[in-house]
Every structure is written in C-alpha cells, then in structure tokens.
CSV table of C-alpha atoms and ligand atoms in Angstrom, one decimal:
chain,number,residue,atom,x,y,z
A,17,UNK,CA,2.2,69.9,27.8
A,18,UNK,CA,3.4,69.9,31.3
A,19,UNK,CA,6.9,68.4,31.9
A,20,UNK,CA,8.7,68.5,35.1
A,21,UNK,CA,11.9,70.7,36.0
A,22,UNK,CA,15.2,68.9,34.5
A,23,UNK,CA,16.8,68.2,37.9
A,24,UNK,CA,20.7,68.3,36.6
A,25,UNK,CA,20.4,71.1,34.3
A,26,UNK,CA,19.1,73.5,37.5
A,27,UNK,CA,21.4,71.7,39.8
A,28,UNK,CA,23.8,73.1,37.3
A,29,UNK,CA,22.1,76.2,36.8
A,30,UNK,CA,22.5,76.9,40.5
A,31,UNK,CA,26.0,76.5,41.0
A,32,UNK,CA,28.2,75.7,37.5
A,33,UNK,CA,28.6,79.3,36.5
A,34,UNK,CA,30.2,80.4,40.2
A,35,UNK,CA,32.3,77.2,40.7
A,36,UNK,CA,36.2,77.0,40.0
A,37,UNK,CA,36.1,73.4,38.6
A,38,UNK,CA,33.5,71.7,36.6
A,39,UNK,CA,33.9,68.0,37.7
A,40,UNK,CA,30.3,66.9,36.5
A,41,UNK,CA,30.6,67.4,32.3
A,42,UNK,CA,29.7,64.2,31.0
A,43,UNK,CA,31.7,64.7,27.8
A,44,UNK,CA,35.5,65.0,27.1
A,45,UNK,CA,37.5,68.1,27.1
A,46,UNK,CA,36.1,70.9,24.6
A,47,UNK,CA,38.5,71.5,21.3
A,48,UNK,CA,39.1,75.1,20.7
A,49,UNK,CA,37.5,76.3,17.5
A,50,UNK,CA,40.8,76.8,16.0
A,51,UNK,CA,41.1,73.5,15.4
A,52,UNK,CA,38.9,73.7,12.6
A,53,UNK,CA,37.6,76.5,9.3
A,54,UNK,CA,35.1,78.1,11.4
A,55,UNK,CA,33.6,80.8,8.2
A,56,UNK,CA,30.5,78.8,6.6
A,57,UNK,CA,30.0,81.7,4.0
A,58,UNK,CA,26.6,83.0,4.6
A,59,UNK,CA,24.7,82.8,7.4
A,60,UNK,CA,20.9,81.8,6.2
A,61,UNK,CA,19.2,78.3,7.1
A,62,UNK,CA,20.9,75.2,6.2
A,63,UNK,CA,19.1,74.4,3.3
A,64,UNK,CA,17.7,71.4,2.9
A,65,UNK,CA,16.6,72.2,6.6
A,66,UNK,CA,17.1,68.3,7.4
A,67,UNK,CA,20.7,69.2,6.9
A,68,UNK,CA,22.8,68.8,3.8
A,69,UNK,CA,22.5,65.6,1.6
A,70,UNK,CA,26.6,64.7,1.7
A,71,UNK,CA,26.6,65.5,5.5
A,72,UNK,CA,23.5,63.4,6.4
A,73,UNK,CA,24.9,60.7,3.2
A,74,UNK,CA,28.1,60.5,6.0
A,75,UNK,CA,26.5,60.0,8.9
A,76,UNK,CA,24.3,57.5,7.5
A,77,UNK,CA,26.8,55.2,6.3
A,78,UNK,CA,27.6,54.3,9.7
A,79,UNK,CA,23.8,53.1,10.4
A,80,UNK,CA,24.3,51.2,6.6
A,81,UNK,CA,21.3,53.6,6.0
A,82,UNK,CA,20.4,56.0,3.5
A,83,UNK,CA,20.7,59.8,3.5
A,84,UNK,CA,17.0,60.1,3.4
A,85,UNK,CA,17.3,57.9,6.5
A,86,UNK,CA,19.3,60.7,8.7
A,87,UNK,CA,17.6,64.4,10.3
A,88,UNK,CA,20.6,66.7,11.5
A,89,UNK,CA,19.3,68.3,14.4
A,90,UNK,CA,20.2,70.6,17.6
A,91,UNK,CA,22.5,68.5,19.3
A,92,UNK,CA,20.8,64.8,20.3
A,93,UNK,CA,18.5,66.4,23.1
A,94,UNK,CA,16.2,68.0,19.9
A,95,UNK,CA,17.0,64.6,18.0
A,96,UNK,CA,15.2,62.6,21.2
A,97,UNK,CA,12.5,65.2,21.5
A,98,UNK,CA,11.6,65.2,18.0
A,99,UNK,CA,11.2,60.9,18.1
A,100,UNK,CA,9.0,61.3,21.5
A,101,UNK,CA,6.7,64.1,20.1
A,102,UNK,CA,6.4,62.4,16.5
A,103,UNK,CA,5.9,58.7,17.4
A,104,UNK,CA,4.3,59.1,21.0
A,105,UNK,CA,0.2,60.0,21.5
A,106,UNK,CA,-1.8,60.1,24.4
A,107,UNK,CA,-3.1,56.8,24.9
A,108,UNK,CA,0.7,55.1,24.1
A,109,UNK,CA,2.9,53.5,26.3
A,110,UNK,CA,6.8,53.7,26.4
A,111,UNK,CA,9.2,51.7,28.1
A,112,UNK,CA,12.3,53.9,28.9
A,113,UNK,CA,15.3,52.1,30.9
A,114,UNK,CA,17.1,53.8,33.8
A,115,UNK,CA,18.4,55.4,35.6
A,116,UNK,CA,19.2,57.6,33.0
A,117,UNK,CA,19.1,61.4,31.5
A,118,UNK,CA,16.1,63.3,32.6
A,119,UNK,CA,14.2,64.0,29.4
A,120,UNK,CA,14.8,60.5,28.3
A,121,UNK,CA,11.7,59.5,30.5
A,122,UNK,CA,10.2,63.3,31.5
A,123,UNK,CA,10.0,63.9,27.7
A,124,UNK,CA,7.5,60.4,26.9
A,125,UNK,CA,6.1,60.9,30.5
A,126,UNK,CA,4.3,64.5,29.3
A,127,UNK,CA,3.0,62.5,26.5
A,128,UNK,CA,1.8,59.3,27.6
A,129,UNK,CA,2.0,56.5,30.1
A,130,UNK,CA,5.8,55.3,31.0
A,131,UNK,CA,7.1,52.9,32.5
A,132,UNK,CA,10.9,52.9,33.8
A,133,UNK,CA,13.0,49.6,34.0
A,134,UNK,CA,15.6,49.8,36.2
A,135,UNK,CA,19.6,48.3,35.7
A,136,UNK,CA,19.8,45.8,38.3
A,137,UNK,CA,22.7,46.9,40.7
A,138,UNK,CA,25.5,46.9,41.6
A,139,UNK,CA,26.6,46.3,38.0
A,140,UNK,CA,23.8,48.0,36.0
A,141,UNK,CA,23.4,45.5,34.0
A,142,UNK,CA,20.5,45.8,31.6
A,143,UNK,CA,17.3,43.3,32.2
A,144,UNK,CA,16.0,42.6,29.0
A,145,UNK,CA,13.3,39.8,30.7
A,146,UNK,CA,12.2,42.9,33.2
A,147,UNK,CA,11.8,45.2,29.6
A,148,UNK,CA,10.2,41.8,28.0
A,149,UNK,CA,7.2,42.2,31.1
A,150,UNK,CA,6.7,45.5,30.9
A,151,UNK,CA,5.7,45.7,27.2
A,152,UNK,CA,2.0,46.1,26.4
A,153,UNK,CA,0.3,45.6,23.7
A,154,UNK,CA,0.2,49.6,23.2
A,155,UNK,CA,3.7,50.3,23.7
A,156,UNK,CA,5.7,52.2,20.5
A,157,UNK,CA,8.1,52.9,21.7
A,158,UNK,CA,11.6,51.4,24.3
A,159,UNK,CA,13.9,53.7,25.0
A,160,UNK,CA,17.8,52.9,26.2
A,161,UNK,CA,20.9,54.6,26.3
A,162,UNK,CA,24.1,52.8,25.9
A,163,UNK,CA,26.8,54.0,27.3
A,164,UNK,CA,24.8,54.5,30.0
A,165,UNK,CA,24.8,58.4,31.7
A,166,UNK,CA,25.0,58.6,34.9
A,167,UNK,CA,26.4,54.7,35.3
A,168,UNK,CA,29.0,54.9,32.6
A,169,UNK,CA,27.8,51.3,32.2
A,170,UNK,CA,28.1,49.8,28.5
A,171,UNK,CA,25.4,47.1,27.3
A,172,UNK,CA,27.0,44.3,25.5
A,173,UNK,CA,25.6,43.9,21.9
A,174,UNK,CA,24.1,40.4,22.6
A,175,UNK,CA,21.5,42.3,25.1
A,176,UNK,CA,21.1,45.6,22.9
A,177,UNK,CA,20.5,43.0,20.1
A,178,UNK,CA,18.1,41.0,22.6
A,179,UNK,CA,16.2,44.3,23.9
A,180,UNK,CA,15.6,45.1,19.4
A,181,UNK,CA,13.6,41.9,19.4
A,182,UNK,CA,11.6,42.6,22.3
A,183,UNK,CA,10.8,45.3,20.4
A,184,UNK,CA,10.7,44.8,17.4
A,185,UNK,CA,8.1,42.0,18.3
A,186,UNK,CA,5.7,44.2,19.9
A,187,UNK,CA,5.9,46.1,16.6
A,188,UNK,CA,7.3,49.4,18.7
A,189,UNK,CA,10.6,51.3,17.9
A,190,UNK,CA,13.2,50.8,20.0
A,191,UNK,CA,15.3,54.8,20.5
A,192,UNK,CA,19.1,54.1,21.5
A,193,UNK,CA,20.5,57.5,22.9
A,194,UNK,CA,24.2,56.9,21.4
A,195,UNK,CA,25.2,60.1,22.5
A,196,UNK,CA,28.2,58.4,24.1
A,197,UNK,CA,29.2,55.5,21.8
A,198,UNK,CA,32.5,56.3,20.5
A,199,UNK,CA,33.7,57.3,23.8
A,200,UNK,CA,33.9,53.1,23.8
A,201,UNK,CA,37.0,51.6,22.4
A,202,UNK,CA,35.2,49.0,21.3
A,203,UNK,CA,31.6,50.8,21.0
A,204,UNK,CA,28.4,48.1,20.1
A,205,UNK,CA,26.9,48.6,16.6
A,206,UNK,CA,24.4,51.1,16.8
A,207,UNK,CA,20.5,50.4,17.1
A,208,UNK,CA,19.8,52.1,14.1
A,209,UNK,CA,21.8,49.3,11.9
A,210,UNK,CA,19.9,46.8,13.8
A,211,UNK,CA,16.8,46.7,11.6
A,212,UNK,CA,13.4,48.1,10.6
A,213,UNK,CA,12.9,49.4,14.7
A,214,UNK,CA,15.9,50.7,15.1
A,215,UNK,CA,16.0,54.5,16.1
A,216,UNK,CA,19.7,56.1,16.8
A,217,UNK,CA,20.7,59.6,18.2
A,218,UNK,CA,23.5,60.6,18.4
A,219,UNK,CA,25.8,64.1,18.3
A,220,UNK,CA,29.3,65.5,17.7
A,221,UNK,CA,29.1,66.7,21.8
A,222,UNK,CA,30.5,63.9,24.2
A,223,UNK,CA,33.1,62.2,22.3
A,224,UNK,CA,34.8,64.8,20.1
A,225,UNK,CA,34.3,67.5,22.5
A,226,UNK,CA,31.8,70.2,20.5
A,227,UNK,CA,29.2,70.3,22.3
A,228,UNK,CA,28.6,74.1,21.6
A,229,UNK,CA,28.8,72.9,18.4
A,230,UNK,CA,24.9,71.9,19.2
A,231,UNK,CA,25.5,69.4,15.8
A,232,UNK,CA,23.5,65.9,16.2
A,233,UNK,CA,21.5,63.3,14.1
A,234,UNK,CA,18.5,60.7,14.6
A,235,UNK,CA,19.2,57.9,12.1
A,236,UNK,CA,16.5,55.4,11.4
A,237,UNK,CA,13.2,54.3,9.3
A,238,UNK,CA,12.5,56.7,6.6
A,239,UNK,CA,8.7,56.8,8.5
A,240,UNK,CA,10.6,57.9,11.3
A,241,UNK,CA,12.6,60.5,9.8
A,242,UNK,CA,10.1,62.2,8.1
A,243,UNK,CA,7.8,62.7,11.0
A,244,UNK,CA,10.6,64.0,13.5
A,245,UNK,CA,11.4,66.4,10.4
A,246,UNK,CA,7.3,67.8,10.6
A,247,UNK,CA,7.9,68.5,14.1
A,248,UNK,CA,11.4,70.2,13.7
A,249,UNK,CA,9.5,72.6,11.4
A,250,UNK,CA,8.2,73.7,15.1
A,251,UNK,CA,11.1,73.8,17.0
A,252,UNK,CA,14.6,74.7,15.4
A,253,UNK,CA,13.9,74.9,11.4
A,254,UNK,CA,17.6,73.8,10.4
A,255,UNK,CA,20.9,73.1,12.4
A,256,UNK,CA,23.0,75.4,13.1
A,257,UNK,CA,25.1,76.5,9.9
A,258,UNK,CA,28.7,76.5,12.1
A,259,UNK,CA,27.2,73.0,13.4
A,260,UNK,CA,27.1,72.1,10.0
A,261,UNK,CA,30.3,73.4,8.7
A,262,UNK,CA,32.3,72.0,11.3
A,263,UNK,CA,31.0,68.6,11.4
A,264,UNK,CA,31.6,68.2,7.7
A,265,UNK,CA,35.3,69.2,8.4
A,266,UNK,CA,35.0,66.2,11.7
A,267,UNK,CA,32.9,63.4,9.7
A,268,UNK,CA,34.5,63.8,6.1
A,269,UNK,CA,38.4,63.9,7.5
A,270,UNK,CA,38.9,64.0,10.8
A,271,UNK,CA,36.9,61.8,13.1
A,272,UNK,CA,39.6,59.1,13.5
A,273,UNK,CA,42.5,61.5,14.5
A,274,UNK,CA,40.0,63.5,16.5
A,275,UNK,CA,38.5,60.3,18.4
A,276,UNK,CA,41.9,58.6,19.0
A,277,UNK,CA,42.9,62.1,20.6
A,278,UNK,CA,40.1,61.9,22.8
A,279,UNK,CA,40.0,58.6,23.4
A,280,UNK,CA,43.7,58.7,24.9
A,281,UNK,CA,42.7,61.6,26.7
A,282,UNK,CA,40.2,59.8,28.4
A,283,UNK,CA,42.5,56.8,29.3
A,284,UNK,CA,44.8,58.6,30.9
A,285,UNK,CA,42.0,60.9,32.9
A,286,UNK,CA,40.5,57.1,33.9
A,287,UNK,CA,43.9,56.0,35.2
A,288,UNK,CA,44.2,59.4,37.6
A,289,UNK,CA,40.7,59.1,39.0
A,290,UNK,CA,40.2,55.4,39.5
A,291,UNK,CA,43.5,55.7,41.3
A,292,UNK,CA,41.8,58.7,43.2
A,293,UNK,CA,38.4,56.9,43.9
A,294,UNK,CA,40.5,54.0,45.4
A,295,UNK,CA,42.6,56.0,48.2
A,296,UNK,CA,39.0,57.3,49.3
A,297,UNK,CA,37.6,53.4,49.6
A,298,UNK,CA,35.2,54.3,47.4
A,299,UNK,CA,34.3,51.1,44.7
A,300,UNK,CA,35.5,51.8,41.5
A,301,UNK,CA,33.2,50.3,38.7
A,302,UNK,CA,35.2,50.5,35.7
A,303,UNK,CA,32.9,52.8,33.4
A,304,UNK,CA,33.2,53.4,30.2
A,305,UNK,CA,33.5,57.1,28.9
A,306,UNK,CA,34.4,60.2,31.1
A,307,UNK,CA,31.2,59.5,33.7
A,308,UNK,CA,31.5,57.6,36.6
A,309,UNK,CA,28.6,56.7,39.4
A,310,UNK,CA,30.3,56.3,42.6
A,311,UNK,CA,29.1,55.7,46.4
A,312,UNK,CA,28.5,59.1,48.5
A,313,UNK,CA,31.2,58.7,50.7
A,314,UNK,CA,30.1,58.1,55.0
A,315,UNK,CA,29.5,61.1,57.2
A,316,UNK,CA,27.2,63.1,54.9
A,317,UNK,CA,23.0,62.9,54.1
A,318,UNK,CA,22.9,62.2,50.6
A,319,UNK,CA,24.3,63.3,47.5
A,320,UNK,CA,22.8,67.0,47.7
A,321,UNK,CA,24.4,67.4,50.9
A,322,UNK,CA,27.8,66.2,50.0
A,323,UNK,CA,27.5,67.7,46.6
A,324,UNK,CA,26.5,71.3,48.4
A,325,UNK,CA,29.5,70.9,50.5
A,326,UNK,CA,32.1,69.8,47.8
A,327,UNK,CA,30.9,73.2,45.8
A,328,UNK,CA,29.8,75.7,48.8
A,329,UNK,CA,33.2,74.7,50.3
A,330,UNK,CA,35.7,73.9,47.6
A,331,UNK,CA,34.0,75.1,44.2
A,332,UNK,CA,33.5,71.9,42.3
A,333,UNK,CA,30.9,71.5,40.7
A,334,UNK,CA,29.4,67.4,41.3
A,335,UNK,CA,26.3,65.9,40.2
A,336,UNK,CA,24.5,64.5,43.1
A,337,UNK,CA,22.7,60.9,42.0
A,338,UNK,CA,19.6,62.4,43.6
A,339,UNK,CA,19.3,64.3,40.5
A,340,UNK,CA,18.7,60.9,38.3
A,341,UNK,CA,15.7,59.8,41.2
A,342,UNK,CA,12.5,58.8,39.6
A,343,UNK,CA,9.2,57.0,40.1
A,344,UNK,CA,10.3,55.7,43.1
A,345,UNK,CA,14.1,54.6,42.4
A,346,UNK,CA,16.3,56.6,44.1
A,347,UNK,CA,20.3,56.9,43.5
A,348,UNK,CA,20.3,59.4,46.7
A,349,UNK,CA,23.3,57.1,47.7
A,350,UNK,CA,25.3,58.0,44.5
A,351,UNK,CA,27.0,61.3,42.4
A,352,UNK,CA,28.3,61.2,39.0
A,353,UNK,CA,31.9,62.6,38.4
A,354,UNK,CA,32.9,63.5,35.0
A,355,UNK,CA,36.3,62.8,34.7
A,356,UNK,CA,37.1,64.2,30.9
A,357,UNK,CA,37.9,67.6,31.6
A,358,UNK,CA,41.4,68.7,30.9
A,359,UNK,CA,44.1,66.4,33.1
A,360,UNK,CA,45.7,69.4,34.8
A,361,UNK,CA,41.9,70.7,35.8
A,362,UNK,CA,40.9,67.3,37.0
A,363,UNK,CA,44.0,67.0,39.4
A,364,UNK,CA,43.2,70.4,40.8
A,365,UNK,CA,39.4,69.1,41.2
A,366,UNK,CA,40.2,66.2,43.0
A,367,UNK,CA,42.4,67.6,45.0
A,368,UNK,CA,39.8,69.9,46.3
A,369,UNK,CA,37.6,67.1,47.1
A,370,UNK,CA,40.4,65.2,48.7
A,371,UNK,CA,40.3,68.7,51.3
A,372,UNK,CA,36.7,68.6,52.0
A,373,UNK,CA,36.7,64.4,52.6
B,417,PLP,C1,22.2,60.6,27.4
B,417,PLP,C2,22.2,62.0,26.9
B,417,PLP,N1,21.5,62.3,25.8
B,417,PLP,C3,21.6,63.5,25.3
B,417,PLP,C4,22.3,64.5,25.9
B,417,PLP,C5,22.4,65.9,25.2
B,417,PLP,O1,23.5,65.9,24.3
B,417,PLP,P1,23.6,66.9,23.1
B,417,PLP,O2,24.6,67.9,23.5
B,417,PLP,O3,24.0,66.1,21.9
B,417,PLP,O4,22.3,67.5,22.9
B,417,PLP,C6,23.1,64.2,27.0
B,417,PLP,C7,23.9,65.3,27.7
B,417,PLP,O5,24.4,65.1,28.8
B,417,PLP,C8,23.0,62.9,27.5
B,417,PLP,O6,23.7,62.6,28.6
C-alpha cells in the first residue's frame, strides 16, 4: 500500500511542538482529566475488543441502531480506515467530497480509483447533481464529512438526505465523517440513522474536548461492522481502556452538561474572532464549529508563505489551505484557523497575527 504524506499532520509536525500558540486545532478546548474517574481497574484489552456492549448499546441509540451495529475504535481516524480497508478493493470506485481531511480521500485513493467532488464556492455548498454524475456503476462507496473541516461549512439535512439516495441507489455505502456534529447547535441527524447505506464515524475528540482520549465509533449495517471489526484485529485490537472508561462516564451522564459547556465556549470564541476577521477585511463565512476557512490576506504568496511567517515570526501555529490541495483543486488562497482553544489563548494568538499583518 502506498499512500501519500498527510500534508497537515507534517505541517504540524514541523512547527506545533516549538510554537507559543496553537491557533490551527480543529476541536474545542481540551478538559483536564480531573474532570472525570480516570482508574479503569486493570489494565488488559477491552474485552469484547469491539468495545463493551452497554458502551456501544449507548452510542448506538443515537443512530436508532443496535449494539451489534456500533465498533469502538481509536479515535474516528481508525473508524474511517477500518470502512475504506474493509469495503474498498482494487478495481472499486469511491466518490469522496472535498475539500476535506487528508485520509478521507488518500486513504480510498491507496485502494482504488477516486474521484473528488468539490463544494462549489464561495459558500461550499454541497453538489449532490455533481456526486449524482460521478457515480459508476462500480462505486461502493461516497464519502462526506459534515461539518465540513477545513470549511466549517454544515450540509443541511435535505442534501445529506439527497446525497443517501444517490447512494443508496447505486447500491454503495455512503461514510459520513461526523466527527464534528455536535459542535452544531442544531447538528443534522446522522447518516447512520438514515438507512440500510448509512455509515457514521464519529469520536469523543472535537466536541467534548478528549481528543487524547483517542475514544471513537463507526455505527452502521451489521455487514459493515463486522468487517471493519476483521480488520481492527490488524491494527489496534481493542480501544483504549481509559478511552473506554471515560467515555462511559461522558455518554452515560454527562454529555449534555459537557456539550452545553463547550458549546458556549465556542460562541463566545466565534464572537471574538469573527469580530477579529472583520477589522482585517477578511470575509467572514459564518462556520459552524471552532474551524474557520478564511482568505490569505494581500501582500503574501500563498498560504505556506503567510502561514511560515505568522509562526517563524510570531509563534502561531496556522494551517495553510495549501495543505487541503488535491487532484488539481487548490485552496492555496485559503488557511484554516481553529478558534476553540481557550479564550484568553485565542486573544493572545490573534493578537500576534494582528503584529505580523
Ligand atoms: C474530518 C476529520 N475526521 C477525523 C479526524 C480525526 O479525529 P479523531 O481524533 O476522532 O481520530 C479529524 C481530525 O482533525 C477530522 O478533521
């Protein structure tokens, strides 16, 4: 399997561990593991190694799904992996929709033949007729992410609901990364409750803040959920038995307090950089979440170069829209600011910016 380098993780690589100010997280503020029982017992496998039955019983209530119906993985990167290796062959075609996170498309792309259907700027608004044309007859699988990363961009639920039948009509799943949905106030019902093609994945990272947690799901057909399991045999075994024991504590009590917390969070981080983005000019579209795609401001050569100069200058860390290129579409004229990091940190971060503008 070839696969090619994941642009924003060595963007990050190169710079996030020297920089003052992480302004490119996509996810809200981290809790501090105080906030929940952190001792699991003992430390052996989760056993079953899909993930307990009243955990994956939880999460699958939300999907109006089955236990049997849910994987707990590593975090929703080994949930997506696990779909593309288990329902993609050589000789398949996918449909994935971007721009969007790397392994999204790199992932299907070391597999089989892909095809990527852009959102139709300056809205990124998602073309289910463009999706419609580029189905063949051996397609298996469409692949979207809503809330979109790096537009911050949410698809209404009469197009996610239009995109299923496209889909579902060609017989071929259709994989929504919901890694981001209940950073919505309103979030869309999730693909997985949509019907018999319906694929969610999902984690406890973006919107509750635990991404170290490294806690996520894919929800789905039982088919579905029993091949990704084969394959996770080969990559991680079980989740990870603090992943485990901590979302139990989130999804059986605290999820509502916990969301609100970070939704309000997020609100008031929106107000502060929206406010920000407008002294600099720069077009403000209204994202929902903690990412936002803005417009590389005048006087520098693409996102790399301004994105160099914001962290070589002012150490914050950006992520430059070059880094979400692919098969010919480039967002060289964009960079993605993640604005949930804590409020006093995302003053200080803008306010560096605001020196080096
Ligand atoms: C769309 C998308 N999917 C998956 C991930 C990985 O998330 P997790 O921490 O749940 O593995 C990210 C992280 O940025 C993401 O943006």
């Amino acid at each position: 399997m070839d696969v090619e380098p994941f642009e924003l993780e060595r963007w990050f690589a190169e710079y996030e561990h020297d920089a003052d100010v992480m302004l490119a997280e996509s996810g809200v503020r981290s809790l501090p593991a105080d906030r929940f029982d952190t001792d699991p017992g003992d430390l052996g496998y989760v056993i079953p190694t899909a993930g307990a039955p009243d955990v994956r019983g939880t999460i699958a209530a939300d999907y109006g799904r089955s236990a049997d119906e849910v994987l707990c993985t590593v975090g929703t990167q080994e949930a997506n992996f696990l779909a593309f290796q288990s329902l993609l062959s050589p000789g398949d075609h996918a449909v994935v929709v971007t721009p969007t996170y790397q392994s999204l498309h790199a992932v299907p792309d070391s597999i089989c033949d892909v095809t990527r259907v852009p959102l139709d700027e300056p809205g990124w608004t998602l073309d289910v007729d463009a999706v419609a044309e580029a189905v063949r007859p051996e397609t298996e699988l469409v692949v979207v992410n809503n809330p979109n990363n790096p537009t911050g961009r949410k698809h209404p639920e009469d197009a996610m609901r239009a995109l299923y039948e496209v889909a579902a009509d060609n017989d071929a799943y259709l994989l929504g990364d919901e890694v981001y949905r209940l950073l919505a106030e309103d979030p869309v019902p999730p693909v997985a409750s949509m019907g018999e093609y319906g694929i969610s994945t999902a984690s406890l990272s973006k919107a509750y803040g635990l991404a170290g947690l490294r806690f996520g799901w894919l929800a789905g057909p039982e088919e579905v959920v029993s091949a990704a399991e084969r394959w996770k045999d080969y990559t991680t075994i079980s989740p990870s038995k603090f992943g485990q024991h901590v979302a139990r504590q989130v999804l059986d009590g605290e999820s509502d307090d916990l969301r609100s917390e970070a939704l309000a969070h997020v609100r008031e981080n929106h107000e502060i950089t929206a406010g920000w983005a407008r002294d600099h000019g720069l077009d403000w579209p209204d994202p929902v979440g903690c990412n936002v795609f803005l417009r590389v401001p005048d006087g520098f050569e693409g996102s790399r170069d301004f994105c160099r100069t914001v962290v070589e200058d002012a150490g914050v860390v950006l992520a430059p829209g070059d880094c979400f290129s692919t098969g010919g579409e480039s967002y060289d004229g964009y960079f993605r600011l993640g604005f949930g990091l804590p409020t006093d940190e995302l003053r200080e971060g803008l306010a560096r910016v605001d020196d080096v503008l």
